[in-house]
Short mmCIF file of C-alpha atoms in Angstrom, two decimals:
data_model
loop_
_atom_site.label_atom_id
_atom_site.label_comp_id
_atom_site.label_asym_id
_atom_site.label_seq_id
_atom_site.Cartn_x
_atom_site.Cartn_y
_atom_site.Cartn_z
CA MET A 1 -31.06 -10.27 5.45
CA THR A 2 -32.53 -10.99 8.83
CA ASP A 3 -31.81 -9.64 12.28
CA PHE A 4 -30.13 -12.68 13.84
CA GLU A 5 -28.14 -10.89 16.56
CA HIS A 6 -28.52 -11.49 20.27
CA PRO A 7 -29.23 -8.61 22.66
CA PRO A 8 -26.05 -6.79 23.66
CA ALA A 9 -24.42 -7.72 26.95
CA ARG A 10 -21.81 -6.00 29.08
CA ASP A 11 -19.80 -8.75 30.70
CA GLY A 12 -16.44 -8.78 28.92
CA ARG A 13 -16.49 -12.57 28.53
CA LEU A 14 -14.74 -14.41 25.73
CA GLY A 15 -18.04 -15.59 24.25
CA GLU A 16 -19.36 -12.04 23.96
CA LEU A 17 -16.15 -10.83 22.34
CA LEU A 18 -16.21 -13.66 19.81
CA ARG A 19 -19.91 -13.13 19.08
CA LEU A 20 -19.21 -9.52 18.21
CA ALA A 21 -15.86 -10.15 16.53
CA GLY A 22 -16.97 -12.99 14.24
CA PRO A 23 -19.33 -11.02 12.00
CA ALA A 24 -17.09 -7.94 12.23
CA ILE A 25 -14.13 -9.97 10.97
CA LEU A 26 -16.19 -11.48 8.18
CA SER A 27 -17.47 -8.05 7.21
CA ARG A 28 -13.95 -6.66 6.99
CA LEU A 29 -12.76 -9.73 5.15
CA GLY A 30 -15.56 -9.03 2.72
CA ILE A 31 -14.18 -5.53 2.22
CA MET A 32 -10.74 -6.88 1.44
CA THR A 33 -12.09 -9.70 -0.67
CA MET A 34 -13.25 -7.07 -3.14
CA GLY A 35 -9.67 -5.89 -3.46
CA LEU A 36 -8.41 -9.47 -3.57
CA ILE A 37 -10.80 -10.45 -6.35
CA ASP A 38 -9.82 -7.41 -8.38
CA ALA A 39 -6.09 -7.99 -7.78
CA ILE A 40 -6.31 -11.65 -8.78
CA VAL A 41 -8.45 -11.06 -11.88
CA VAL A 42 -6.34 -8.09 -12.98
CA GLY A 43 -3.08 -9.89 -12.13
CA GLN A 44 -4.04 -12.91 -14.22
CA PHE A 45 -4.88 -10.52 -17.06
CA SER A 46 -1.56 -8.63 -16.97
CA SER A 47 1.28 -7.91 -14.52
CA ALA A 48 1.52 -4.36 -15.88
CA GLU A 49 -2.20 -3.81 -15.28
CA LEU A 50 -1.75 -5.12 -11.73
CA ALA A 51 0.88 -2.43 -11.19
CA TYR A 52 -1.60 0.21 -12.46
CA HIS A 53 -4.21 -1.20 -10.11
CA GLY A 54 -1.92 -1.20 -7.07
CA LEU A 55 -0.49 2.27 -7.63
CA GLY A 56 -3.89 3.76 -8.49
CA TRP A 57 -5.39 2.30 -5.35
CA ALA A 58 -2.60 3.40 -2.99
CA PRO A 59 -3.36 7.18 -2.80
CA THR A 60 -7.11 6.55 -2.81
CA SER A 61 -6.71 4.16 0.11
CA VAL A 62 -5.11 6.93 2.16
CA ILE A 63 -8.07 9.23 1.63
CA LEU A 64 -10.64 6.48 2.15
CA THR A 65 -9.00 5.02 5.24
CA THR A 66 -8.69 8.45 6.83
CA ALA A 67 -12.36 9.19 6.19
CA VAL A 68 -13.36 5.79 7.63
CA GLY A 69 -11.32 6.59 10.73
CA LEU A 70 -13.14 9.89 11.12
CA LEU A 71 -16.42 7.97 11.19
CA THR A 72 -15.43 5.52 13.96
CA GLY A 73 -16.83 7.85 16.59
CA VAL A 74 -20.32 6.59 15.75
CA GLN A 75 -19.41 3.08 16.91
CA VAL A 76 -17.90 4.26 20.19
CA MET A 77 -20.75 6.70 20.92
CA ALA A 78 -23.42 4.09 20.20
CA SER A 79 -21.76 1.63 22.58
CA ARG A 80 -21.43 4.34 25.25
CA TYR A 81 -25.14 5.19 24.96
CA VAL A 82 -25.91 1.51 25.50
CA GLY A 83 -23.60 1.39 28.52
CA GLU A 84 -25.29 4.49 29.94
CA GLY A 85 -28.70 2.83 29.62
CA ARG A 86 -29.77 5.14 26.77
CA ALA A 87 -30.13 2.69 23.87
CA GLY A 88 -33.11 4.65 22.52
CA ASP A 89 -30.85 7.66 21.92
CA THR A 90 -28.26 5.90 19.79
CA GLY A 91 -29.99 7.06 16.61
CA MET A 92 -28.51 10.51 17.24
CA ALA A 93 -25.06 9.04 16.66
CA LEU A 94 -26.21 7.55 13.35
CA ARG A 95 -27.79 10.76 12.07
CA ARG A 96 -24.67 12.73 12.88
CA ALA A 97 -22.51 10.09 11.18
CA LEU A 98 -24.54 10.05 7.95
CA GLY A 99 -24.25 13.80 7.50
CA TYR A 100 -20.56 13.63 8.27
CA ALA A 101 -20.07 10.73 5.85
CA ALA A 102 -21.82 12.60 3.03
CA ALA A 103 -19.59 15.65 3.49
CA LEU A 104 -16.43 13.55 3.75
CA GLY A 105 -17.39 11.44 0.74
CA LEU A 106 -18.00 14.41 -1.54
CA ALA A 107 -14.75 16.08 -0.48
CA ALA A 108 -12.78 12.86 -0.91
CA THR A 109 -14.20 12.30 -4.39
CA VAL A 110 -13.27 15.79 -5.57
CA VAL A 111 -9.74 15.59 -4.15
CA SER A 112 -9.10 12.12 -5.60
CA TRP A 113 -10.54 12.86 -9.02
CA PHE A 114 -8.76 16.15 -9.66
CA GLY A 115 -5.60 15.78 -7.59
CA GLY A 116 -4.84 12.08 -7.80
CA PRO A 117 -3.38 11.76 -11.30
CA ALA A 118 -1.18 14.84 -10.81
CA PHE A 119 0.08 13.45 -7.52
CA ILE A 120 1.02 10.13 -9.13
CA ARG A 121 2.84 11.89 -11.98
CA ALA A 122 4.76 14.05 -9.49
CA SER A 123 5.89 11.00 -7.52
CA GLY A 124 8.60 10.20 -10.05
CA VAL A 125 7.36 6.82 -11.30
CA GLU A 126 7.63 5.87 -14.96
CA PRO A 127 5.31 7.96 -17.23
CA ALA A 128 3.42 4.94 -18.56
CA LEU A 129 2.86 3.64 -15.02
CA ALA A 130 1.69 7.07 -13.87
CA GLU A 131 -0.75 7.38 -16.77
CA GLY A 132 -2.33 3.99 -16.22
CA ALA A 133 -2.56 4.40 -12.45
CA GLY A 134 -4.06 7.89 -12.75
CA GLN A 135 -7.00 6.63 -14.80
CA VAL A 136 -7.65 3.86 -12.28
CA MET A 137 -7.54 6.28 -9.34
CA GLN A 138 -10.22 8.52 -10.87
CA ILE A 139 -12.63 5.60 -11.14
CA PHE A 140 -11.90 4.52 -7.58
CA ALA A 141 -12.74 8.09 -6.53
CA LEU A 142 -16.34 7.69 -7.67
CA SER A 143 -16.94 4.86 -5.18
CA LEU A 144 -15.82 6.78 -2.07
CA LEU A 145 -19.17 8.42 -1.22
CA PRO A 146 -21.35 5.29 -1.28
CA TYR A 147 -18.78 3.33 0.69
CA LEU A 148 -18.52 5.95 3.46
CA LEU A 149 -22.30 6.10 3.82
CA PHE A 150 -22.31 2.32 4.18
CA CYS A 151 -19.58 2.52 6.84
CA ALA A 152 -21.58 5.03 8.90
CA MET A 153 -24.53 2.64 9.06
CA ALA A 154 -22.43 -0.50 9.60
CA PHE A 155 -20.41 1.10 12.42
CA TRP A 156 -23.60 2.22 14.14
CA LEU A 157 -24.96 -1.32 14.07
CA GLU A 158 -21.66 -2.65 15.41
CA GLY A 159 -21.89 -0.17 18.28
CA LEU A 160 -25.29 -1.65 19.08
CA GLY A 161 -23.74 -5.13 19.10
CA ARG A 162 -25.34 -6.06 15.76
CA PRO A 163 -22.56 -6.52 13.18
CA GLY A 164 -24.38 -9.23 11.21
CA PRO A 165 -26.39 -7.17 8.70
CA GLY A 166 -23.32 -5.24 7.54
CA MET A 167 -21.48 -8.52 7.11
CA VAL A 168 -24.24 -10.05 4.99
CA ALA A 169 -24.52 -6.92 2.84
CA MET A 170 -20.79 -6.91 2.23
CA TRP A 171 -20.65 -10.51 1.09
CA LEU A 172 -23.62 -10.08 -1.22
CA ALA A 173 -21.81 -7.07 -2.70
CA ASN A 174 -18.79 -9.30 -3.26
CA LEU A 175 -20.86 -11.43 -5.60
CA VAL A 176 -21.66 -8.28 -7.54
CA ASN A 177 -17.95 -7.37 -7.60
CA LEU A 178 -16.91 -10.82 -8.84
CA ALA A 179 -19.47 -10.80 -11.64
CA LEU A 180 -18.46 -7.31 -12.75
CA ALA A 181 -14.72 -8.06 -12.56
CA LEU A 182 -15.08 -11.18 -14.71
CA LEU A 183 -17.09 -9.15 -17.21
CA LEU A 184 -15.05 -5.96 -17.32
CA VAL A 185 -11.38 -6.87 -16.70
CA PRO A 186 -11.02 -9.18 -19.75
CA GLY A 187 -12.52 -6.47 -21.97
CA HIS A 188 -15.96 -7.93 -22.66
CA VAL A 189 -17.38 -4.39 -22.56
CA ALA A 190 -16.06 -2.07 -25.26
CA GLY A 191 -13.56 0.50 -24.04
CA ILE A 192 -13.06 -1.11 -20.61
CA GLU A 193 -10.44 -3.68 -19.63
CA GLY A 194 -7.66 -4.45 -17.17
CA ALA A 195 -7.22 -2.30 -14.09
CA VAL A 196 -9.86 0.16 -15.27
CA GLY A 197 -12.36 -2.69 -15.41
CA GLY A 198 -11.40 -3.75 -11.90
CA ALA A 199 -11.98 -0.22 -10.62
CA TRP A 200 -15.44 -0.08 -12.21
CA ALA A 201 -16.27 -3.44 -10.60
CA THR A 202 -15.38 -1.93 -7.20
CA PHE A 203 -17.66 1.03 -7.90
CA GLY A 204 -20.60 -1.22 -8.72
CA ALA A 205 -20.05 -3.35 -5.62
CA ARG A 206 -19.86 -0.35 -3.30
CA VAL A 207 -23.09 1.09 -4.62
CA ALA A 208 -24.67 -2.33 -4.11
CA VAL A 209 -23.50 -2.66 -0.48
CA LEU A 210 -24.90 0.77 0.36
CA LEU A 211 -28.29 -0.02 -1.13
CA LEU A 212 -28.45 -3.41 0.58
CA LEU A 213 -27.73 -2.12 4.09
CA ALA A 214 -29.85 1.02 3.71
CA GLY A 215 -32.79 -1.13 2.62
CA TRP A 216 -32.33 -3.43 5.60
CA LEU A 217 -32.18 -0.52 8.05
CA TRP A 218 -35.35 0.97 6.60
CA ARG A 219 -37.23 -2.29 7.16
CA TRP A 220 -35.73 -3.10 10.58
CA GLN A 221 -38.01 -2.07 13.43
CA GLY A 222 -35.00 -1.58 15.68
CA SER A 223 -34.04 1.48 13.64
CA ARG A 224 -37.09 3.23 15.04
CA THR A 225 -36.77 1.99 18.62
CA HIS A 226 -33.16 3.19 18.63
CA GLY A 227 -34.19 6.60 17.33
CA ALA A 228 -32.62 6.43 13.87
CA PHE A 229 -35.50 8.38 12.29
CA ALA A 230 -36.23 10.65 15.25
CA ARG A 231 -35.22 14.29 15.53
CA GLY A 232 -33.17 16.26 17.99
CA ASP A 233 -29.65 16.04 19.33
CA ASP A 234 -28.09 16.03 22.80
CA GLY A 235 -25.08 18.13 21.83
CA ARG A 236 -22.52 15.31 21.90
CA GLY A 237 -21.56 15.70 18.25
CA ALA A 238 -18.24 17.30 19.16
CA GLU A 239 -17.42 14.35 21.40
CA GLN A 240 -18.26 11.93 18.60
CA ARG A 241 -16.13 13.83 16.09
CA ARG A 242 -13.24 14.09 18.54
CA ILE A 243 -13.08 10.28 18.82
CA GLY A 244 -13.03 10.13 15.03
CA TYR A 245 -10.29 12.76 14.80
CA GLY A 246 -7.92 10.51 16.72
CA ALA A 247 -8.72 7.46 14.64
CA GLY A 248 -8.71 9.45 11.39
CA ALA A 249 -5.30 10.94 12.14
CA SER A 250 -3.89 7.51 13.03
CA TYR A 251 -5.37 5.91 9.94
CA PHE A 252 -4.07 8.75 7.77
CA VAL A 253 -0.52 8.43 9.06
CA GLU A 254 -0.48 4.65 8.78
CA SER A 255 -2.14 4.46 5.37
CA MET A 256 0.01 7.31 4.02
CA ALA A 257 3.12 5.49 5.13
CA PHE A 258 2.00 2.23 3.53
CA ALA A 259 0.98 4.05 0.35
CA GLY A 260 4.40 5.66 0.38
CA MET A 261 5.89 2.20 0.33
CA ALA A 262 4.26 1.67 -3.07
CA PHE A 263 6.25 4.63 -4.34
CA VAL A 264 9.42 3.33 -2.67
CA ALA A 265 8.83 0.11 -4.60
CA GLY A 266 7.96 2.13 -7.70
CA ARG A 267 11.46 3.59 -7.74
CA LEU A 268 12.85 0.06 -7.95
CA ALA A 269 10.98 -1.41 -10.94
CA THR A 270 7.48 -2.07 -12.24
CA LEU A 271 7.79 -5.71 -11.16
CA ASP A 272 8.56 -4.59 -7.60
CA VAL A 273 5.39 -2.47 -7.59
CA ALA A 274 3.36 -5.50 -8.63
CA ALA A 275 5.09 -7.66 -6.00
CA TRP A 276 4.51 -5.12 -3.23
CA SER A 277 0.86 -4.86 -4.33
CA ILE A 278 0.48 -8.59 -3.70
CA VAL A 279 2.30 -8.54 -0.35
CA ILE A 280 0.36 -5.56 0.99
CA ASN A 281 -2.92 -6.94 -0.34
CA LEU A 282 -2.41 -10.19 1.57
CA ALA A 283 -1.24 -8.29 4.67
CA ALA A 284 -4.37 -6.16 4.48
CA ILE A 285 -6.54 -9.27 4.27
CA VAL A 286 -4.80 -10.72 7.32
CA PHE A 287 -5.28 -7.37 9.08
CA MET A 288 -9.05 -7.68 8.75
CA GLY A 289 -9.03 -10.31 11.50
CA PRO A 290 -7.37 -7.99 14.03
CA LEU A 291 -9.52 -5.11 12.80
CA GLY A 292 -12.69 -7.09 13.53
CA ILE A 293 -11.40 -8.02 16.97
CA ALA A 294 -10.50 -4.37 17.52
CA SER A 295 -14.08 -3.40 16.66
CA ALA A 296 -15.51 -5.92 19.13
CA THR A 297 -13.03 -4.88 21.81
CA SER A 298 -13.95 -1.23 21.25
CA VAL A 299 -17.65 -2.01 21.71
CA LEU A 300 -17.06 -3.89 24.97
CA VAL A 301 -14.68 -1.25 26.31
CA GLY A 302 -17.06 1.52 25.23
CA ARG A 303 -20.00 -0.08 27.07
CA ALA A 304 -17.91 -0.56 30.19
CA PHE A 305 -16.68 3.03 29.96
CA GLY A 306 -20.25 4.29 29.60
CA ALA A 307 -21.19 2.29 32.70
CA ARG A 308 -18.07 3.63 34.52
CA ASP A 309 -16.88 0.08 35.22
CA ARG A 310 -13.06 0.25 35.29
CA ALA A 311 -12.57 -3.45 35.95
CA ASP A 312 -14.65 -4.35 32.91
CA VAL A 313 -12.75 -1.83 30.77
CA VAL A 314 -9.45 -3.51 31.69
CA ARG A 315 -10.81 -7.06 31.34
CA SER A 316 -12.30 -6.35 27.90
CA GLY A 317 -9.07 -4.83 26.64
CA TRP A 318 -6.81 -7.67 27.73
CA LEU A 319 -9.29 -10.20 26.41
CA GLY A 320 -9.01 -8.57 23.00
CA PHE A 321 -5.21 -8.69 23.17
CA GLY A 322 -5.19 -12.40 23.91
CA VAL A 323 -7.62 -13.30 21.14
CA VAL A 324 -5.82 -11.26 18.48
CA ALA A 325 -2.43 -12.69 19.44
CA ALA A 326 -3.71 -16.25 19.09
CA LEU A 327 -5.43 -15.56 15.76
CA THR A 328 -2.49 -13.79 14.11
CA ALA A 329 -0.03 -16.45 15.29
CA LEU A 330 -2.10 -19.12 13.54
CA ILE A 331 -2.35 -17.01 10.38
CA SER A 332 1.42 -16.46 10.38
CA VAL A 333 2.05 -20.21 10.39
CA ALA A 334 -0.44 -20.72 7.53
CA VAL A 335 1.15 -18.02 5.34
CA TRP A 336 4.66 -19.30 6.08
CA VAL A 337 3.69 -22.80 4.97
CA GLY A 338 1.77 -21.68 1.88
CA ASP A 339 3.81 -18.71 0.62
CA ALA A 340 4.45 -20.08 -2.89
CA LEU A 341 0.86 -21.28 -3.31
CA ILE A 342 -0.44 -17.85 -2.29
CA ALA A 343 1.90 -16.15 -4.76
CA ARG A 344 0.69 -18.38 -7.60
CA ALA A 345 -2.92 -17.51 -6.76
CA TYR A 346 -2.15 -13.88 -7.58
CA THR A 347 -0.07 -14.30 -10.70
CA ALA A 348 1.21 -16.82 -13.25
CA ASP A 349 4.38 -14.79 -13.92
CA PRO A 350 7.39 -16.91 -12.73
CA GLN A 351 9.56 -13.85 -12.10
CA LEU A 352 6.87 -12.24 -10.00
CA ILE A 353 6.27 -15.45 -8.02
CA ALA A 354 9.99 -15.71 -7.25
CA LEU A 355 9.94 -12.16 -5.89
CA VAL A 356 6.69 -12.44 -3.92
CA ALA A 357 7.05 -15.81 -2.12
CA PRO A 358 10.06 -14.91 0.10
CA ALA A 359 8.52 -11.52 0.91
CA LEU A 360 5.33 -13.25 2.06
CA THR A 361 7.35 -15.50 4.35
CA LEU A 362 9.11 -12.49 5.84
CA SER A 363 5.82 -10.65 6.34
CA CYS A 364 4.75 -13.32 8.85
CA LEU A 365 7.05 -11.61 11.36
CA PHE A 366 4.80 -8.54 11.68
CA PHE A 367 1.29 -10.04 11.70
CA VAL A 368 1.08 -10.52 15.49
CA ALA A 369 2.51 -7.10 16.37
CA ASP A 370 0.30 -5.36 13.81
CA GLY A 371 -2.78 -7.06 15.25
CA LEU A 372 -1.90 -6.15 18.83
CA GLN A 373 -1.32 -2.50 18.00
CA VAL A 374 -4.69 -1.98 16.29
CA VAL A 375 -6.61 -3.66 19.13
CA ALA A 376 -4.71 -1.63 21.73
CA ALA A 377 -5.37 1.62 19.85
CA SER A 378 -9.11 0.86 19.59
CA ALA A 379 -9.35 -0.05 23.28
CA LEU A 380 -7.59 3.18 24.25
CA ARG A 381 -9.89 5.35 22.12
CA ALA A 382 -13.00 3.61 23.49
CA ARG A 383 -11.92 4.49 27.02
CA GLY A 384 -11.32 8.12 26.05
CA ASP A 385 -7.57 8.15 25.33
CA ILE A 386 -7.44 9.83 21.92
CA VAL A 387 -4.06 11.53 21.58
CA VAL A 388 -1.51 8.85 22.51
CA PRO A 389 -2.52 6.30 19.82
CA THR A 390 -2.19 9.01 17.17
CA ILE A 391 1.24 10.11 18.39
CA THR A 392 2.34 6.48 18.52
CA HIS A 393 1.30 5.90 14.91
CA ILE A 394 3.09 9.04 13.76
CA ILE A 395 6.31 7.87 15.41
CA SER A 396 6.02 4.26 14.30
CA TYR A 397 4.85 4.59 10.72
CA ALA A 398 5.76 8.08 9.52
CA LEU A 399 9.03 8.65 11.39
CA ILE A 400 10.35 5.08 11.52
CA MET A 401 8.77 2.85 8.86
CA LEU A 402 8.78 5.11 5.80
CA PRO A 403 12.39 6.37 5.94
CA LEU A 404 13.63 2.98 7.12
CA GLY A 405 11.91 1.35 4.14
CA TRP A 406 13.77 3.64 1.73
CA VAL A 407 17.11 3.04 3.42
CA LEU A 408 16.75 -0.73 3.51
CA ALA A 409 15.26 -1.07 0.02
CA HIS A 410 17.60 1.32 -1.79
CA ASN A 411 20.68 2.18 0.27
CA ALA A 412 21.12 -1.28 1.81
CA GLY A 413 20.13 -2.99 -1.45
CA LEU A 414 17.49 -5.27 0.12
CA GLY A 415 14.80 -4.30 -2.39
CA LEU A 416 11.30 -5.57 -1.61
CA ASN A 417 12.46 -7.42 1.50
CA GLY A 418 13.84 -4.17 2.88
CA ILE A 419 10.36 -2.68 2.69
CA VAL A 420 8.93 -5.64 4.58
CA TRP A 421 11.60 -5.36 7.29
CA SER A 422 10.64 -1.73 7.88
CA VAL A 423 7.02 -2.81 8.47
CA ILE A 424 8.20 -5.39 11.00
CA VAL A 425 10.14 -2.80 13.00
CA ALA A 426 7.32 -0.21 12.93
CA SER A 427 4.69 -2.73 14.04
CA LEU A 428 6.78 -3.87 17.00
CA VAL A 429 7.35 -0.29 18.13
CA SER A 430 3.66 0.60 17.82
CA ALA A 431 2.44 -2.51 19.66
CA GLY A 432 4.94 -2.01 22.46
CA PHE A 433 3.99 1.63 23.05
CA LEU A 434 0.23 1.13 22.94
CA MET A 435 0.04 -1.96 25.13
CA THR A 436 2.27 -0.26 27.70
CA ARG A 437 -0.08 2.74 27.64
CA PHE A 438 -3.12 0.54 28.24
CA LEU A 439 -1.35 -1.18 31.13
CA LEU A 440 -0.51 2.17 32.76
CA LEU A 441 -4.06 3.52 32.37
CA ALA A 442 -5.50 0.32 33.86
CA ARG A 443 -4.22 1.50 37.23
CA ARG A 444 -5.95 4.87 37.07
CA PRO A 445 -9.61 5.90 37.59
CA LEU A 446 -11.67 6.41 34.44
CA GLY A 447 -11.42 9.99 33.15
#
């Protein structure tokens, strides 16, 4: 990998946003491509194994996503240091983040390994489904620590306006994941096959991405000029963690609600679990575009906030909203046109295809709103508004989406489509609240 980034700028222009967002989007697509590869390889192997994979991943994703959210403070703090004219001090944010990531990773591994299978059994799904998913979850647990350490380094580089190295590392790791999945899922290694093989492939890829980016940072001279290997701290660790608390709480609520949907589907039938796994996997892949734009918007807003430039804060935020709306609208049209083709890419089971294709079409109704809400939340946190995005996500996803999904899927008899409708409603509520909040704060002085 080479350092091909341009020096960071603080102008809020479309070109700067796209320069930052492009590699960030590709990096996050690389993250989801790992899951996509595993889902496709496992799904082609067996629909039952795909259900194990989806249900085993769901609780782990809650823990992982929450921990990733807790680490986002490093990105915001690094961009604020740059905006304050203190680029040489950004290494403090990285050192704090690495220690934090190590502690979070170890705790997450222990909780997932020992508590995950019991949690799945207690959820009320079929015993065979619970047994298969529990084994998969324990293997996923082993990959949490290396992935969180990678995120700490990648987020720091994004805060510096250098998302490229993390992107390259992630896509190289995808090659590792593909090779391992093709080897392990079909059972070419004794004692490993199906969803368990897919989980081991994810473990190998996450170790690889950590080693790749850590090696690049060690060789990059900028690590030293930005103080990555220096000592000392300016006492802003609490501020960095506080930013992460807001994001972590929001991510926890949202991911918990979406994981809960897997259990709502699980009370329908095993085929519904597999179908929901496909729908949410595709939705998560689509979400990587908005998430990358949210990252770029956060960097621009954070720099402007550090420089105390209110006009640039507002301009950067609205620029992000416009770009994400255009991108997700285009994606929605593409998914609507290709719903059946996408379903067949995941599975050869005709019954499963018939269930998935209409749900994919319906999911196009929430892509734009979901993208707007994540960009708005990131822009708000970067300008110091931590609490409101978290409250909004609690209302939208925990208090509205999850119970509404149960009612529509079971009481109203809509099944899988009822779950999708609940996501549509929650996304619209979240986007409306958060964009209104950003508009109101745009009229006030920076706090």
